[in-house]
Short mmCIF file of C-alpha atoms in Angstrom, two decimals:
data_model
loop_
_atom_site.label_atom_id
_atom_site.label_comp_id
_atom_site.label_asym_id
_atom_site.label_seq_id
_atom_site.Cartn_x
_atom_site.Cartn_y
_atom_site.Cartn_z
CA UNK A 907 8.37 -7.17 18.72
CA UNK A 908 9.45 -6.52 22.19
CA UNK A 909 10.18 -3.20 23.87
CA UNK A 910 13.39 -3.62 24.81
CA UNK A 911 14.08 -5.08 21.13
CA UNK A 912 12.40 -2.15 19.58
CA UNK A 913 14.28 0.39 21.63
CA UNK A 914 17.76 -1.19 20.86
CA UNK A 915 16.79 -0.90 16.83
CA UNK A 916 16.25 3.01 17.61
CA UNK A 917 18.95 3.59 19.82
CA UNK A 918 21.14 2.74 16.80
CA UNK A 919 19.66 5.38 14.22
CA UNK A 920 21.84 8.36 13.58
CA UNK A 921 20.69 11.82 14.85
CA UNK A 922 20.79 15.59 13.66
CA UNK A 923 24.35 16.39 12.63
CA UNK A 924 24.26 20.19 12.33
CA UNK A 925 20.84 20.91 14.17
CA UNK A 926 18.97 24.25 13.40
CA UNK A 927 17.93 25.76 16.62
CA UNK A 928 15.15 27.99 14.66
CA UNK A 929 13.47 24.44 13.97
CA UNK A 930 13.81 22.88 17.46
CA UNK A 931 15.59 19.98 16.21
CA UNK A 932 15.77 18.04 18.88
CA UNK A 933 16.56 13.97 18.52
CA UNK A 934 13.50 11.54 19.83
CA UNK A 935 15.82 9.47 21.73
CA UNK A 936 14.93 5.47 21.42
CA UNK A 937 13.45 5.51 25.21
CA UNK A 938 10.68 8.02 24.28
CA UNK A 939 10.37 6.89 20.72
CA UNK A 940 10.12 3.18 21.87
CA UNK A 941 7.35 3.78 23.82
CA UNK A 942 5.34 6.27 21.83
CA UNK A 943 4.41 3.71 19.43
CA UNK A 944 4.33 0.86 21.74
CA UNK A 945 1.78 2.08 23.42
CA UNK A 946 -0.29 3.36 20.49
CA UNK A 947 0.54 0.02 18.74
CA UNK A 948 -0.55 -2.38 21.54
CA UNK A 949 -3.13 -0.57 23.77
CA UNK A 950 -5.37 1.14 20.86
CA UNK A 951 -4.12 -0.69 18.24
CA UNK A 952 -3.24 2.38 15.81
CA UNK A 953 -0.17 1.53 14.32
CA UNK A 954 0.26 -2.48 12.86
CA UNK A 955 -2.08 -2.55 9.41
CA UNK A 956 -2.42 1.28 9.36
CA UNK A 957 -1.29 4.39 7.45
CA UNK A 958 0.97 6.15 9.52
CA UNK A 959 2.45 9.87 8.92
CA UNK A 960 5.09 11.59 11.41
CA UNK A 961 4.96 15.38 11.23
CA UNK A 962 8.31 16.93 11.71
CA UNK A 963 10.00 13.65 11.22
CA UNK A 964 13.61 15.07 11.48
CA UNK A 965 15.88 11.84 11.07
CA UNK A 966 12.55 9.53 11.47
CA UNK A 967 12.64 7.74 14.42
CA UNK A 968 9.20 7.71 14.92
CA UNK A 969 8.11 6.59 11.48
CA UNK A 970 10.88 3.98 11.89
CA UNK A 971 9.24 2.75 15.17
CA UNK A 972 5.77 2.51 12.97
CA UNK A 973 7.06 0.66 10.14
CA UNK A 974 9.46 -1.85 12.70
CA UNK A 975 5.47 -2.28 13.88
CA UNK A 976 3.51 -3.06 11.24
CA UNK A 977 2.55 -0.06 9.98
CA UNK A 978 1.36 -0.36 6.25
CA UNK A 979 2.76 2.75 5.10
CA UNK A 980 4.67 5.48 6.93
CA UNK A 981 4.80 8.97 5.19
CA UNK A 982 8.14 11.24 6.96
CA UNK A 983 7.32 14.63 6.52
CA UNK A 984 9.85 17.73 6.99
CA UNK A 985 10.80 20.84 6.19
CA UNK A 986 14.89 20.54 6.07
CA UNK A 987 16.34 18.31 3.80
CA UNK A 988 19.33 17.44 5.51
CA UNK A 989 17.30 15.81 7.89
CA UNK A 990 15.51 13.99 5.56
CA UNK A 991 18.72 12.94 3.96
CA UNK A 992 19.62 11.00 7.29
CA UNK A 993 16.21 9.76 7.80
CA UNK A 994 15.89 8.06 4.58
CA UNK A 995 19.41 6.79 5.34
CA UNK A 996 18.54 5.54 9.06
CA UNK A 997 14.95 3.60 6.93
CA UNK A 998 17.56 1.68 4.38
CA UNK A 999 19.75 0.17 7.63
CA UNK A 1000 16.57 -1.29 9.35
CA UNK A 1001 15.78 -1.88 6.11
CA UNK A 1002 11.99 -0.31 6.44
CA UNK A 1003 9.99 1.53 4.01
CA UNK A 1004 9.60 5.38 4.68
CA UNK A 1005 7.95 7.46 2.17
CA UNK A 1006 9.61 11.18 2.63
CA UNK A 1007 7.99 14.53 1.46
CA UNK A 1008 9.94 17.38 1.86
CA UNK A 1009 7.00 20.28 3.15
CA UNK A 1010 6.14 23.01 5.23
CA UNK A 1011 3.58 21.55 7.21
CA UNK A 1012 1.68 24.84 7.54
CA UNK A 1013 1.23 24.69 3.30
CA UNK A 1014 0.29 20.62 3.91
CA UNK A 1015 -2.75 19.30 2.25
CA UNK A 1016 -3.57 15.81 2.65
CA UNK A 1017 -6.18 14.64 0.50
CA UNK A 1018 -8.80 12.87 1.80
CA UNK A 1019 -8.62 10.05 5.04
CA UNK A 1020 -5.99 7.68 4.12
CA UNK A 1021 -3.77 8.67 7.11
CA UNK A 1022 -5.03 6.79 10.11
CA UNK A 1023 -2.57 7.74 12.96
CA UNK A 1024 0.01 10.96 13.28
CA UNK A 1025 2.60 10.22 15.71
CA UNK A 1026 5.18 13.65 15.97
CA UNK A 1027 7.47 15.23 18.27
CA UNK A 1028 6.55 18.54 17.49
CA UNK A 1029 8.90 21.71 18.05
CA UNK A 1030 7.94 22.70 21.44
CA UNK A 1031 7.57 26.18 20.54
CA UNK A 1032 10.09 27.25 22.84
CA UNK A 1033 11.81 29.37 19.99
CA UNK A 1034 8.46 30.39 18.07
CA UNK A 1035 5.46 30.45 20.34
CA UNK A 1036 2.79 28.22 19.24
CA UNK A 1037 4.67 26.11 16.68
CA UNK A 1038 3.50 22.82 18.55
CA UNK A 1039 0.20 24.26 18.55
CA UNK A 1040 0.31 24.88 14.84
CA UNK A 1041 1.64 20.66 14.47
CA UNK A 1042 -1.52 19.63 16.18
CA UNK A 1043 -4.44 21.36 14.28
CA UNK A 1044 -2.36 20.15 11.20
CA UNK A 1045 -2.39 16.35 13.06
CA UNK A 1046 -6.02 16.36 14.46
CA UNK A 1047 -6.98 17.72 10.26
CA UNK A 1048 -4.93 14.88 8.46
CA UNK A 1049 -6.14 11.63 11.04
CA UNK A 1050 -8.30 9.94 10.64
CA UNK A 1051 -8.28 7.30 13.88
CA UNK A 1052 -5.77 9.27 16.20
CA UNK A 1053 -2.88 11.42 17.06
CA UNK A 1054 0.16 10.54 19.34
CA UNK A 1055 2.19 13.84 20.43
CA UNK A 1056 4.64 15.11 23.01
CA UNK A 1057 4.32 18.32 24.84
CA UNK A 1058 5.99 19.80 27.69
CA UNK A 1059 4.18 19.06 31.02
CA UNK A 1060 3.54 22.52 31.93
CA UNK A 1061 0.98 23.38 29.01
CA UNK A 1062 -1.20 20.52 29.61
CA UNK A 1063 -3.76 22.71 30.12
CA UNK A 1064 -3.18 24.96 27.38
CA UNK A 1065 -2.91 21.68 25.02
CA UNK A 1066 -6.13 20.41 26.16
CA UNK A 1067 -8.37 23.12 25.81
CA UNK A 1068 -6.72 24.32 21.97
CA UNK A 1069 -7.54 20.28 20.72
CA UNK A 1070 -10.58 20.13 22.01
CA UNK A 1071 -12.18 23.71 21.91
CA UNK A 1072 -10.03 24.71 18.36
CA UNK A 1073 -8.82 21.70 16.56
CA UNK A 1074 -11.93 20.02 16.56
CA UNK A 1075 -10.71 16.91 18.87
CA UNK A 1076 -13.41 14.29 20.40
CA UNK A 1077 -11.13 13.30 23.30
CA UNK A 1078 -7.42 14.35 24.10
CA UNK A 1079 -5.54 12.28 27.11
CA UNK A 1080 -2.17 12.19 28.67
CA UNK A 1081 -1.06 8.81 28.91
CA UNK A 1082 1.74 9.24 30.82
CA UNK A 1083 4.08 11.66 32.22
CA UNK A 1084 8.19 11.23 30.38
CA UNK A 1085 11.59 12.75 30.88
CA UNK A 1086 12.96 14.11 27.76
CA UNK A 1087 16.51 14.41 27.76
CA UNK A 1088 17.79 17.50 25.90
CA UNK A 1089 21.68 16.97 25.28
CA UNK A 1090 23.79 19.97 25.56
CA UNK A 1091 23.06 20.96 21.68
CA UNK A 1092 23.79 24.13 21.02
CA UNK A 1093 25.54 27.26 22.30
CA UNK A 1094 22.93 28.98 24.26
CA UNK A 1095 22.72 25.83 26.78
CA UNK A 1096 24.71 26.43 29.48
CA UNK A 1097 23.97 23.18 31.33
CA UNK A 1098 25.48 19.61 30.21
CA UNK A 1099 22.11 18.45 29.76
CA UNK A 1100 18.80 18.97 31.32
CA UNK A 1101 15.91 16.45 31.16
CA UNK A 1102 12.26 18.71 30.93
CA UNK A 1103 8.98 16.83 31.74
CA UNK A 1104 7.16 15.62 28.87
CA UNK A 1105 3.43 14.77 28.23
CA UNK A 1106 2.79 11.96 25.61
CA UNK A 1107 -0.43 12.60 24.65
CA UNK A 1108 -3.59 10.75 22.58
CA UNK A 1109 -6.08 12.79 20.45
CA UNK A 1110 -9.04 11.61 18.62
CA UNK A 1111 -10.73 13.61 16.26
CA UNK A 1112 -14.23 13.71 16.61
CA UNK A 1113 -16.26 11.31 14.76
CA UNK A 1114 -13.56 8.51 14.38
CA UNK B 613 7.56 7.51 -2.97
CA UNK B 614 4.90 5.17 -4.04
CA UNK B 615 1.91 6.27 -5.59
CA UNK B 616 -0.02 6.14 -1.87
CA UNK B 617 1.82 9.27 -0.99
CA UNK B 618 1.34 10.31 -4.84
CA UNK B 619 -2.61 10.10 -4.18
CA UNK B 620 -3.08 11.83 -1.42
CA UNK B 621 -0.46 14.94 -2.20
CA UNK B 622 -1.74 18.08 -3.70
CA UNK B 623 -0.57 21.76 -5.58
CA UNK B 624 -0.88 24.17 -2.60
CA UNK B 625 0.28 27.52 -4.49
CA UNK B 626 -1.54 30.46 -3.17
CA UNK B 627 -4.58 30.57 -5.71
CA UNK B 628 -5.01 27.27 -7.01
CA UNK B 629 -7.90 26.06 -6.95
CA UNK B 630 -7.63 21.88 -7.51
CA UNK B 631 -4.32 21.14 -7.25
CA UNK B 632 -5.11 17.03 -7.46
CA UNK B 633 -4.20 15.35 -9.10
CA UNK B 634 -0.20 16.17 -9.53
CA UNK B 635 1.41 15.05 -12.79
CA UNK B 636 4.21 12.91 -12.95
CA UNK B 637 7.47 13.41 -15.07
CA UNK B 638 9.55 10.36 -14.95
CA UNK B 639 13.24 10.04 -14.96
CA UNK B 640 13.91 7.02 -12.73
CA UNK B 641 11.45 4.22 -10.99
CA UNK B 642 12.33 1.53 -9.18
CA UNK B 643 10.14 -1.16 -7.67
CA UNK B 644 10.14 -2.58 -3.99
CA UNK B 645 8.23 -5.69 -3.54
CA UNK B 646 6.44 -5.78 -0.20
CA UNK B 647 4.45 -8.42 1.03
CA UNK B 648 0.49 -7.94 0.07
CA UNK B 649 -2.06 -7.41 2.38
CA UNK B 650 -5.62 -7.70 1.37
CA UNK B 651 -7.69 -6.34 4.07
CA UNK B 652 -5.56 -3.50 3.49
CA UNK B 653 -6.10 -2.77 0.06
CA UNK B 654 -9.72 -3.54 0.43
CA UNK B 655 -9.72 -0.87 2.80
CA UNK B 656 -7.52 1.64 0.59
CA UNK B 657 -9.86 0.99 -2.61
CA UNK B 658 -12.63 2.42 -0.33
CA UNK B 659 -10.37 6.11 0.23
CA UNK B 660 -8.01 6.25 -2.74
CA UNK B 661 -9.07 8.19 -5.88
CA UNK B 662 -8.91 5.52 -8.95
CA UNK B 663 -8.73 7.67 -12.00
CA UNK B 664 -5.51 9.31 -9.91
CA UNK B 665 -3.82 6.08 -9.18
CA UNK B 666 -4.51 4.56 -12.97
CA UNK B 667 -2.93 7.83 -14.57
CA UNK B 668 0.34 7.92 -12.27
CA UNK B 669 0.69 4.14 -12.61
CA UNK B 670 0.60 4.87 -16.44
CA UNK B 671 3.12 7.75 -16.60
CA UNK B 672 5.51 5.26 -13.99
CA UNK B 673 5.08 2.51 -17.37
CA UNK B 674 2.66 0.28 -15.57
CA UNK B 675 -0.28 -0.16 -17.95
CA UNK B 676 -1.92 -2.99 -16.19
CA UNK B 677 -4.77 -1.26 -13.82
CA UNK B 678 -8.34 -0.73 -15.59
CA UNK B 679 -10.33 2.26 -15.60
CA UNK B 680 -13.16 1.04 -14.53
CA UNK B 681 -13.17 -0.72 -11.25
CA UNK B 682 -16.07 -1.60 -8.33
CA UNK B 683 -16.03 -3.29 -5.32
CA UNK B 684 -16.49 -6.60 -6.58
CA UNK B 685 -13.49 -6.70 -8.36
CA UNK B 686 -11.48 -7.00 -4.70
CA UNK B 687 -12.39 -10.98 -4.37
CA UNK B 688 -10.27 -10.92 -7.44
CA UNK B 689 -6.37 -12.11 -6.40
CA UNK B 690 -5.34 -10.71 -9.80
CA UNK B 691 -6.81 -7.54 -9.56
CA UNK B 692 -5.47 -7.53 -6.23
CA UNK B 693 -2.35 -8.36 -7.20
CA UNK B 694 -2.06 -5.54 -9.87
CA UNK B 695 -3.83 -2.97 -7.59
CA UNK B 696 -0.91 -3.91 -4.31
CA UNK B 697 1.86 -3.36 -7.41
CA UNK B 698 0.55 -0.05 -8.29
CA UNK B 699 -0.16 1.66 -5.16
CA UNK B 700 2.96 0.06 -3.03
CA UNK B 701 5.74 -1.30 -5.10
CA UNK B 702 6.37 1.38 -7.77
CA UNK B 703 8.46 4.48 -6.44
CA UNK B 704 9.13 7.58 -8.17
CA UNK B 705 13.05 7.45 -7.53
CA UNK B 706 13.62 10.57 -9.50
CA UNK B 707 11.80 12.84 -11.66
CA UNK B 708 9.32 15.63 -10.86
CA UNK B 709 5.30 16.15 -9.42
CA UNK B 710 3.51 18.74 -11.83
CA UNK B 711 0.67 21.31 -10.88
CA UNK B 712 -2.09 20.71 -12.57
CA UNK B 713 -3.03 24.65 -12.75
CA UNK B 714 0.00 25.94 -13.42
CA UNK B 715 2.91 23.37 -14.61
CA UNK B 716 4.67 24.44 -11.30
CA UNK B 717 7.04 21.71 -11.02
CA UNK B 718 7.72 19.71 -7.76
CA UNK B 719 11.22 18.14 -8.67
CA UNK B 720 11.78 14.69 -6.64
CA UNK B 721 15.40 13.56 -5.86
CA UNK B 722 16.39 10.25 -4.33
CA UNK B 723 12.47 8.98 -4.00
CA UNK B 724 12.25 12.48 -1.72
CA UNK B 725 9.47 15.56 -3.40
CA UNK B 726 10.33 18.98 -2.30
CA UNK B 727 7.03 20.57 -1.74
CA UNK B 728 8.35 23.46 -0.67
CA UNK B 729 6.81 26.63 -1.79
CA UNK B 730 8.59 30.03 -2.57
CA UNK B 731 7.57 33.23 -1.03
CA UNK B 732 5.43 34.34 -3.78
CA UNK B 733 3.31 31.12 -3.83
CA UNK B 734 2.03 31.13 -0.21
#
């Protein structure tokens, strides 16, 4: 599948409907989403074949970019089940499999390596300090091959030295620098929109 | 949720000890056929916990997975087959995942299980 074609699929999936500002819901638009897993699909090969799991999946465009890939199996997890609602909804009209477990990902247990690659869009911890730091120990303990993450620009040191010296990661690299566009959500943004610059990131844990 | 998802989820309730395997109560399963892919299930046999993935596919109905199993029995199209049926096509639509330590019930609603824990089990 092409770029272009995979970021017109996700440019179509419906988005938070009553968003919960004490989880950061923010939407992954398709431009981001598209290539996230583009990249992880066709430079490291991480996504076609593999078992994929997207932490924080919120309506699951991100799993939905993994399955329209290849992936094998995609497990969706969240913590509010509204969103869950309309990501299991957005899976049935690309007509995709996404396996959905309703979970606080701080209580998560994974047994065992059968998750090869987490992809998330993690709260940026903008409301509750460290909650994107608390998403990636949880990511670099569940996969097995690699992690794909976004984090705001200005902690890229701060990211970097938590996965490598703390969660236990091998190698952690930005691939490139992205605007995220936040959309005038709720009431406390005053501006239209604003777009914040975003790190998409690749972890390895150590020893895959 | 198919019983890939089923074998890798455990209990986590403050206290427990070996929350794996959950048990399944069925009200509803449905099955999805998906195309099979071998290298992938040779590669799942090697991670997935048998004696987990036999009992669920027996509490979904399906009967046809052995106990026993080794590595040889993946050149097998049958076994394959039976194995790709079990671990991707069945889905718990609605019912519940049990506890093992405590009968804790994990209720699952539209293929969806709320793992969610209360206050006094974190």
């Amino acid at each position: 599948m092409k770029l272009k074609q995979l970021e017109g699929l996700l440019g179509d999936l419906q988005q938070f409907s009553n968003p919960k500002v004490e989880l950061e819901q923010y939407p992954t638009g398709p431009h981001i989403a598209s290539r996230m897993l583009y990249t992880a699909e066709n430079s490291f090969g991480d996504v076609s074949e593999r078992v994929v799991a997207d932490f924080g999946c919120g309506c699951g465009t991100l799993g939905i970019a993994a399955a329209l890939l290849g992936a094998e199996h995609v497990v969706g997890i969240d913590v509010d089940s509204q969103s869950l609602e309309i990501a299991s909804m957005n899976a049935q009209e690309l007509e995709v499999e996404l396996n959905l477990v309703q979970c606080d990902l701080r209580n998560l247990d994974f047994r065992g390596e059968i998750v090869d690659t987490v992809v998330m869009n993690p709260p940026f911890g903008t409301r509750k300090k460290g909650a994107d730091m608390e998403f990636l120990r949880m990511a670099l303990a569940v996969a097995s091959q690699a992690v794909y993450s976004l984090h705001k620009t200005s902690t890229r040191e701060h990211v970097k030295k938590a996965a490598l010296r703390d969660f236990n990661a091998g190698s952690a690299e930005v691939l490139c620098e992205l605007r995220y566009d936040v959309p005038q959500m709720y009431k406390f943004h005053k501006k239209r929109e604003v777009d914040i610059a975003v790190d998409l990131w690749r972890f390895v844990p150590q020893g895959a | 949720m198919r019983l890939l998802t089923h074998n890798m989820l455990s209990s986590n309730i403050k206290g427990v000890t070996n929350g794996f395997p959950l048990g399944i109560v069925v009200e509803k399963v449905i099955e999805k056929p998906v195309e099979m892919n071998p290298d992938f299930l040779k590669n799942m046999f090697a991670k997935i916990e048998w004696k987990a993935l036999v009992d669920a596919s027996r509490s979904m109905g399906y009967a046809e997975l052995p106990d026993q199993v080794d590595s040889s029995m993946l050149d097998s199209v049958e076994f394959l087959q039976r194995f790709h049926h079990a671990l991707l096509e069945l889905h718990l639509e609605e019912g519940a995942l049990v506890c093992p330590e405590t009968g804790r019930k994990f209720p699952v609603n539209k293929g969806i299980p709320n793992m969610l824990l209360h206050e006094d089990e974190v």
